[in-house]
Amino acid sequence: MKMNAVKRLSGSILLHVVMYGLAFITVAPFLWMVLTSFKGLGDIMVYPPSWWPKHGSLNNYIDALQAAPFGRYYANSLFVAISVTLGQMVTCSMAAYAFARLKFRGRDALFYVFLGTMMIPGQVTMIPSFMVLYWLGWIDTYQALIVPGLASAFGTFLLRQFFMTIPSELEEAASIDGCSRWGILWRIILPLAKPALATLAVFTFMGVFNDFLWALIVVNSEEMRTVQLGLAIFRDRYQTDWGQLMAGSVMATLPILLLFFVAQKYFIQGITLSGMKD
């Protein structure tokens, strides 16, 4: 008995050591970025490299904000990310409800075709999308950054799977009380689907806020640049100033971290429950 207890304890200790080691490997690059943002040029170029800044200061953040209009970049990124996130929550919830609850001819076939679009790489549709936006005269506008992302096959699939876990008896009772399909969706289904909606919101916000390639294609002027595009240009403009670059990267990462920590509870619930039914 004692030998078994010792083996279990040794196995548990070994497992925790491995898990903490892997966690540190994952967090180490982010930690290095944060610490470097407080270093002066002398601390950054020292050899052998040192983790902790000897003379930490906020000069890199102040200089980065003065060297580039990060305020404008932030406003653009937040406006685009919030708009696309809200748009997807509306369009995906309506499409998901139709696929999960409404019965019409060809529903399943249409859903599989819709789902099959997830296998098409985004790079394949970039040029056609750019041509459509060019014909509409939307290049270098907020419409070019927002409209193409207002619908999502992934978001529809995620919400549809969650909606199917909600008991249909709730809808039947609401229908008997005279509630319409719209009323059932907005008053019953969506309030119960907060975990899935939070998951979709986190995924969408992260994807749009961190997007670089699409903004690079459709944005020409400095006042329309997003954070990621501004960081890339900032890097090219100040190649040797790693402190300012790390400071800008930290500022670009903060909204994602804050959103995840705020929605972490619902995010985990949404991921767990969305795959419970086929």
Tab-separated table of C-alpha atoms in Angstrom:
chain	number	residue	atom	x	y	z
A	1	MET	CA	0.000	0.000	0.000
A	2	LYS	CA	2.767	2.409	0.909
A	3	MET	CA	4.621	1.596	-2.311
A	4	ASN	CA	1.508	2.353	-4.363
A	5	ALA	CA	1.014	5.640	-2.528
A	6	VAL	CA	4.658	6.588	-3.157
A	7	LYS	CA	4.307	5.731	-6.851
A	8	ARG	CA	1.137	7.803	-7.184
A	9	LEU	CA	2.767	10.734	-5.401
A	10	SER	CA	5.896	10.474	-7.576
A	11	GLY	CA	3.776	10.300	-10.713
A	12	SER	CA	1.751	13.326	-9.637
A	13	ILE	CA	4.899	15.328	-8.879
A	14	LEU	CA	6.444	14.375	-12.223
A	15	LEU	CA	3.246	15.296	-14.060
A	16	HIS	CA	3.093	18.710	-12.382
A	17	VAL	CA	6.769	19.386	-13.108
A	18	VAL	CA	6.224	18.585	-16.800
A	19	MET	CA	3.064	20.719	-16.941
A	20	TYR	CA	4.755	23.696	-15.270
A	21	GLY	CA	7.725	23.327	-17.594
A	22	LEU	CA	5.496	23.327	-20.691
A	23	ALA	CA	3.537	26.285	-19.299
A	24	PHE	CA	6.751	28.250	-18.802
A	25	ILE	CA	7.883	27.461	-22.358
A	26	THR	CA	4.541	28.791	-23.610
A	27	VAL	CA	4.594	31.954	-21.497
A	28	ALA	CA	8.334	32.694	-21.846
A	29	PRO	CA	8.150	34.604	-25.190
A	30	PHE	CA	5.351	36.827	-23.902
A	31	LEU	CA	7.216	37.417	-20.626
A	32	TRP	CA	10.379	38.304	-22.555
A	33	MET	CA	8.417	40.784	-24.682
A	34	VAL	CA	6.938	42.496	-21.614
A	35	LEU	CA	10.273	42.721	-19.797
A	36	THR	CA	12.091	43.955	-22.910
A	37	SER	CA	9.557	46.768	-23.283
A	38	PHE	CA	10.916	48.244	-20.016
A	39	LYS	CA	14.600	47.929	-20.966
A	40	GLY	CA	16.899	50.555	-22.365
A	41	LEU	CA	18.989	49.892	-25.455
A	42	GLY	CA	21.996	48.946	-23.308
A	43	ASP	CA	20.007	46.302	-21.411
A	44	ILE	CA	18.606	44.885	-24.639
A	45	MET	CA	21.980	44.505	-26.355
A	46	VAL	CA	23.860	43.127	-23.341
A	47	TYR	CA	25.529	39.719	-23.703
A	48	PRO	CA	24.739	37.259	-22.277
A	49	PRO	CA	21.083	38.298	-22.398
A	50	SER	CA	19.430	39.258	-19.140
A	51	TRP	CA	15.769	38.721	-18.344
A	52	TRP	CA	15.291	41.568	-15.898
A	53	PRO	CA	15.885	45.223	-16.804
A	54	LYS	CA	18.529	46.900	-14.678
A	55	HIS	CA	16.985	50.343	-15.058
A	56	GLY	CA	13.331	49.802	-15.926
A	57	SER	CA	11.322	52.733	-17.253
A	58	LEU	CA	8.288	53.647	-19.342
A	59	ASN	CA	10.336	55.575	-21.889
A	60	ASN	CA	9.772	52.972	-24.599
A	61	TYR	CA	5.986	53.321	-24.278
A	62	ILE	CA	6.172	57.114	-24.317
A	63	ASP	CA	8.515	57.137	-27.318
A	64	ALA	CA	6.389	54.579	-29.197
A	65	LEU	CA	3.232	56.658	-28.713
A	66	GLN	CA	5.057	59.730	-29.979
A	67	ALA	CA	6.744	57.992	-32.919
A	68	ALA	CA	3.521	56.588	-34.398
A	69	PRO	CA	-0.192	57.453	-34.026
A	70	PHE	CA	-0.994	54.371	-31.962
A	71	GLY	CA	-4.140	56.037	-30.674
A	72	ARG	CA	-5.548	56.152	-34.178
A	73	TYR	CA	-4.417	52.584	-34.855
A	74	TYR	CA	-6.118	51.420	-31.656
A	75	ALA	CA	-9.345	53.239	-32.477
A	76	ASN	CA	-9.444	51.682	-35.948
A	77	SER	CA	-8.732	48.165	-34.683
A	78	LEU	CA	-11.243	48.371	-31.852
A	79	PHE	CA	-13.961	49.822	-34.073
A	80	VAL	CA	-13.465	47.178	-36.764
A	81	ALA	CA	-13.149	44.277	-34.291
A	82	ILE	CA	-16.220	45.298	-32.280
A	83	SER	CA	-18.300	45.896	-35.423
A	84	VAL	CA	-17.397	42.532	-36.958
A	85	THR	CA	-17.947	40.733	-33.643
A	86	LEU	CA	-21.416	42.216	-33.162
A	87	GLY	CA	-22.275	41.565	-36.804
A	88	GLN	CA	-21.266	37.919	-36.601
A	89	MET	CA	-23.197	37.394	-33.383
A	90	VAL	CA	-26.348	38.645	-35.134
A	91	THR	CA	-25.969	36.914	-38.508
A	92	CYS	CA	-24.555	33.657	-37.143
A	93	SER	CA	-27.225	33.366	-34.453
A	94	MET	CA	-30.020	33.754	-37.014
A	95	ALA	CA	-28.456	31.279	-39.446
A	96	ALA	CA	-27.656	28.822	-36.655
A	97	TYR	CA	-31.240	28.937	-35.357
A	98	ALA	CA	-32.565	28.262	-38.847
A	99	PHE	CA	-30.287	25.245	-39.285
A	100	ALA	CA	-30.959	23.925	-35.772
A	101	ARG	CA	-34.720	24.395	-35.425
A	102	LEU	CA	-36.462	25.299	-38.689
A	103	LYS	CA	-37.438	22.468	-41.006
A	104	PHE	CA	-37.252	23.202	-44.725
A	105	ARG	CA	-36.359	21.257	-47.836
A	106	GLY	CA	-32.627	20.801	-48.343
A	107	ARG	CA	-31.726	22.117	-44.894
A	108	ASP	CA	-29.093	19.499	-44.107
A	109	ALA	CA	-27.571	19.587	-47.588
A	110	LEU	CA	-27.373	23.375	-47.472
A	111	PHE	CA	-25.774	23.215	-44.031
A	112	TYR	CA	-23.095	20.783	-45.231
A	113	VAL	CA	-22.365	22.979	-48.241
A	114	PHE	CA	-22.196	25.983	-45.946
A	115	LEU	CA	-19.912	24.061	-43.615
A	116	GLY	CA	-17.717	22.986	-46.533
A	117	THR	CA	-16.712	26.591	-47.131
A	118	MET	CA	-14.587	26.321	-43.979
A	119	MET	CA	-12.204	24.086	-45.939
A	120	ILE	CA	-11.503	26.834	-48.487
A	121	PRO	CA	-8.358	28.797	-47.519
A	122	GLY	CA	-8.963	32.485	-46.995
A	123	GLN	CA	-6.173	33.334	-49.422
A	124	VAL	CA	-8.242	31.838	-52.260
A	125	THR	CA	-11.073	34.336	-51.798
A	126	MET	CA	-8.951	37.414	-51.104
A	127	ILE	CA	-8.523	38.519	-54.714
A	128	PRO	CA	-12.239	38.093	-55.656
A	129	SER	CA	-13.231	39.901	-52.462
A	130	PHE	CA	-10.782	42.699	-53.235
A	131	MET	CA	-12.196	43.066	-56.767
A	132	VAL	CA	-15.763	43.315	-55.443
A	133	LEU	CA	-14.726	45.962	-52.927
A	134	TYR	CA	-12.823	47.821	-55.653
A	135	TRP	CA	-15.897	47.894	-57.900
A	136	LEU	CA	-17.949	49.209	-54.984
A	137	GLY	CA	-15.373	51.909	-54.276
A	138	TRP	CA	-14.785	50.679	-50.737
A	139	ILE	CA	-10.996	50.350	-50.793
A	140	ASP	CA	-9.350	52.185	-47.878
A	141	THR	CA	-12.648	52.492	-45.976
A	142	TYR	CA	-14.151	50.927	-42.880
A	143	GLN	CA	-16.584	49.013	-45.099
A	144	ALA	CA	-13.691	47.085	-46.629
A	145	LEU	CA	-12.463	46.054	-43.184
A	146	ILE	CA	-15.882	45.220	-41.717
A	147	VAL	CA	-18.380	43.969	-44.336
A	148	PRO	CA	-16.488	40.851	-45.588
A	149	GLY	CA	-16.307	39.519	-42.030
A	150	LEU	CA	-19.939	39.994	-40.997
A	151	ALA	CA	-20.818	36.332	-41.643
A	152	SER	CA	-18.942	33.202	-40.618
A	153	ALA	CA	-19.439	29.508	-41.325
A	154	PHE	CA	-17.518	28.635	-38.179
A	155	GLY	CA	-19.680	30.890	-36.025
A	156	THR	CA	-22.846	29.429	-37.528
A	157	PHE	CA	-21.621	25.897	-36.869
A	158	LEU	CA	-20.602	26.722	-33.288
A	159	LEU	CA	-23.938	28.304	-32.399
A	160	ARG	CA	-25.942	25.652	-34.218
A	161	GLN	CA	-24.304	22.904	-32.181
A	162	PHE	CA	-25.083	24.782	-28.968
A	163	PHE	CA	-28.689	25.543	-29.965
A	164	MET	CA	-29.290	21.829	-30.483
A	165	THR	CA	-28.471	21.179	-26.811
A	166	ILE	CA	-31.324	23.486	-25.684
A	167	PRO	CA	-34.509	21.495	-24.933
A	168	SER	CA	-37.145	22.009	-27.612
A	169	GLU	CA	-39.852	21.927	-24.900
A	170	LEU	CA	-38.935	25.508	-23.993
A	171	GLU	CA	-39.727	26.659	-27.512
A	172	GLU	CA	-42.960	24.672	-27.608
A	173	ALA	CA	-44.119	26.279	-24.373
A	174	ALA	CA	-43.248	29.748	-25.680
A	175	SER	CA	-45.037	29.010	-28.950
A	176	ILE	CA	-48.182	27.974	-27.062
A	177	ASP	CA	-48.027	31.308	-25.221
A	178	GLY	CA	-48.079	33.076	-28.587
A	179	CYS	CA	-44.387	33.839	-28.987
A	180	SER	CA	-43.181	34.156	-32.592
A	181	ARG	CA	-40.032	32.622	-34.025
A	182	TRP	CA	-38.227	35.935	-33.589
A	183	GLY	CA	-39.447	36.164	-30.011
A	184	ILE	CA	-38.278	32.625	-29.260
A	185	LEU	CA	-34.831	33.390	-30.678
A	186	TRP	CA	-34.296	36.702	-28.888
A	187	ARG	CA	-36.070	35.971	-25.594
A	188	ILE	CA	-35.303	32.285	-25.000
A	189	ILE	CA	-32.532	30.888	-27.193
A	190	LEU	CA	-30.012	33.725	-27.058
A	191	PRO	CA	-30.201	34.300	-23.272
A	192	LEU	CA	-29.511	30.578	-22.783
A	193	ALA	CA	-26.690	30.648	-25.332
A	194	LYS	CA	-24.461	33.156	-23.523
A	195	PRO	CA	-21.515	30.689	-23.275
A	196	ALA	CA	-21.562	30.006	-27.011
A	197	LEU	CA	-22.001	33.688	-27.859
A	198	ALA	CA	-19.089	34.590	-25.576
A	199	THR	CA	-16.949	31.944	-27.260
A	200	LEU	CA	-17.830	33.277	-30.707
A	201	ALA	CA	-17.155	36.835	-29.530
A	202	VAL	CA	-13.693	35.930	-28.208
A	203	PHE	CA	-12.707	34.006	-31.334
A	204	THR	CA	-14.010	36.698	-33.673
A	205	PHE	CA	-12.525	39.636	-31.771
A	206	MET	CA	-9.129	37.929	-31.559
A	207	GLY	CA	-9.128	37.033	-35.242
A	208	VAL	CA	-10.142	40.490	-36.455
A	209	PHE	CA	-7.996	42.464	-34.018
A	210	ASN	CA	-4.905	40.390	-34.901
A	211	ASP	CA	-5.571	40.309	-38.642
A	212	PHE	CA	-2.742	41.701	-40.725
A	213	LEU	CA	-2.982	40.410	-44.285
A	214	TRP	CA	-6.480	41.667	-45.133
A	215	ALA	CA	-5.768	45.120	-43.696
A	216	LEU	CA	-2.539	45.226	-45.694
A	217	ILE	CA	-4.494	44.580	-48.899
A	218	VAL	CA	-7.407	47.015	-48.492
A	219	VAL	CA	-5.822	49.872	-46.503
A	220	ASN	CA	-3.674	52.551	-48.147
A	221	SER	CA	-3.738	55.628	-45.922
A	222	GLU	CA	-2.170	56.059	-42.494
A	223	GLU	CA	-5.426	57.157	-40.845
A	224	MET	CA	-7.050	53.809	-41.766
A	225	ARG	CA	-4.252	51.567	-40.486
A	226	THR	CA	-4.981	49.020	-37.778
A	227	VAL	CA	-2.687	48.145	-34.876
A	228	GLN	CA	-1.102	45.128	-36.561
A	229	LEU	CA	-0.455	47.009	-39.786
A	230	GLY	CA	0.896	49.957	-37.845
A	231	LEU	CA	3.258	47.680	-35.894
A	232	ALA	CA	4.642	46.175	-39.092
A	233	ILE	CA	5.325	49.593	-40.581
A	234	PHE	CA	6.712	50.747	-37.234
A	235	ARG	CA	9.099	47.785	-37.264
A	236	ASP	CA	10.317	48.594	-40.755
A	237	ARG	CA	10.756	52.219	-39.823
A	238	TYR	CA	12.579	51.555	-36.548
A	239	GLN	CA	14.407	48.286	-37.111
A	240	THR	CA	16.970	48.659	-34.321
A	241	ASP	CA	14.721	50.107	-31.616
A	242	TRP	CA	13.542	46.830	-30.095
A	243	GLY	CA	12.357	48.493	-26.914
A	244	GLN	CA	9.783	50.619	-28.712
A	245	LEU	CA	8.734	47.678	-30.875
A	246	MET	CA	8.169	45.496	-27.801
A	247	ALA	CA	6.233	48.312	-26.118
A	248	GLY	CA	3.959	48.604	-29.143
A	249	SER	CA	3.491	44.823	-29.202
A	250	VAL	CA	2.512	44.783	-25.536
A	251	MET	CA	-0.059	47.528	-26.121
A	252	ALA	CA	-1.467	45.560	-29.064
A	253	THR	CA	-1.797	42.413	-26.951
A	254	LEU	CA	-3.558	43.925	-23.936
A	255	PRO	CA	-7.125	44.104	-25.397
A	256	ILE	CA	-7.002	40.402	-26.311
A	257	LEU	CA	-5.864	39.418	-22.817
A	258	LEU	CA	-8.484	41.580	-21.139
A	259	LEU	CA	-11.272	40.170	-23.302
A	260	PHE	CA	-10.210	36.595	-22.632
A	261	PHE	CA	-10.004	37.068	-18.861
A	262	VAL	CA	-13.400	38.789	-18.773
A	263	ALA	CA	-15.114	36.095	-20.886
A	264	GLN	CA	-13.038	33.124	-19.681
A	265	LYS	CA	-15.888	31.465	-17.765
A	266	TYR	CA	-18.344	31.596	-20.658
A	267	PHE	CA	-15.590	30.771	-23.157
A	268	ILE	CA	-14.799	27.446	-21.468
A	269	GLN	CA	-18.494	26.583	-21.131
A	270	GLY	CA	-19.109	27.328	-24.791
A	271	ILE	CA	-16.234	25.149	-25.971
A	272	THR	CA	-17.369	22.320	-23.668
A	273	LEU	CA	-21.068	22.332	-24.529
A	274	SER	CA	-21.023	23.178	-28.254
A	275	GLY	CA	-20.000	19.657	-29.275
A	276	MET	CA	-22.467	17.675	-27.168
A	277	LYS	CA	-24.893	16.927	-30.015
A	278	ASP	CA	-24.368	16.056	-33.666
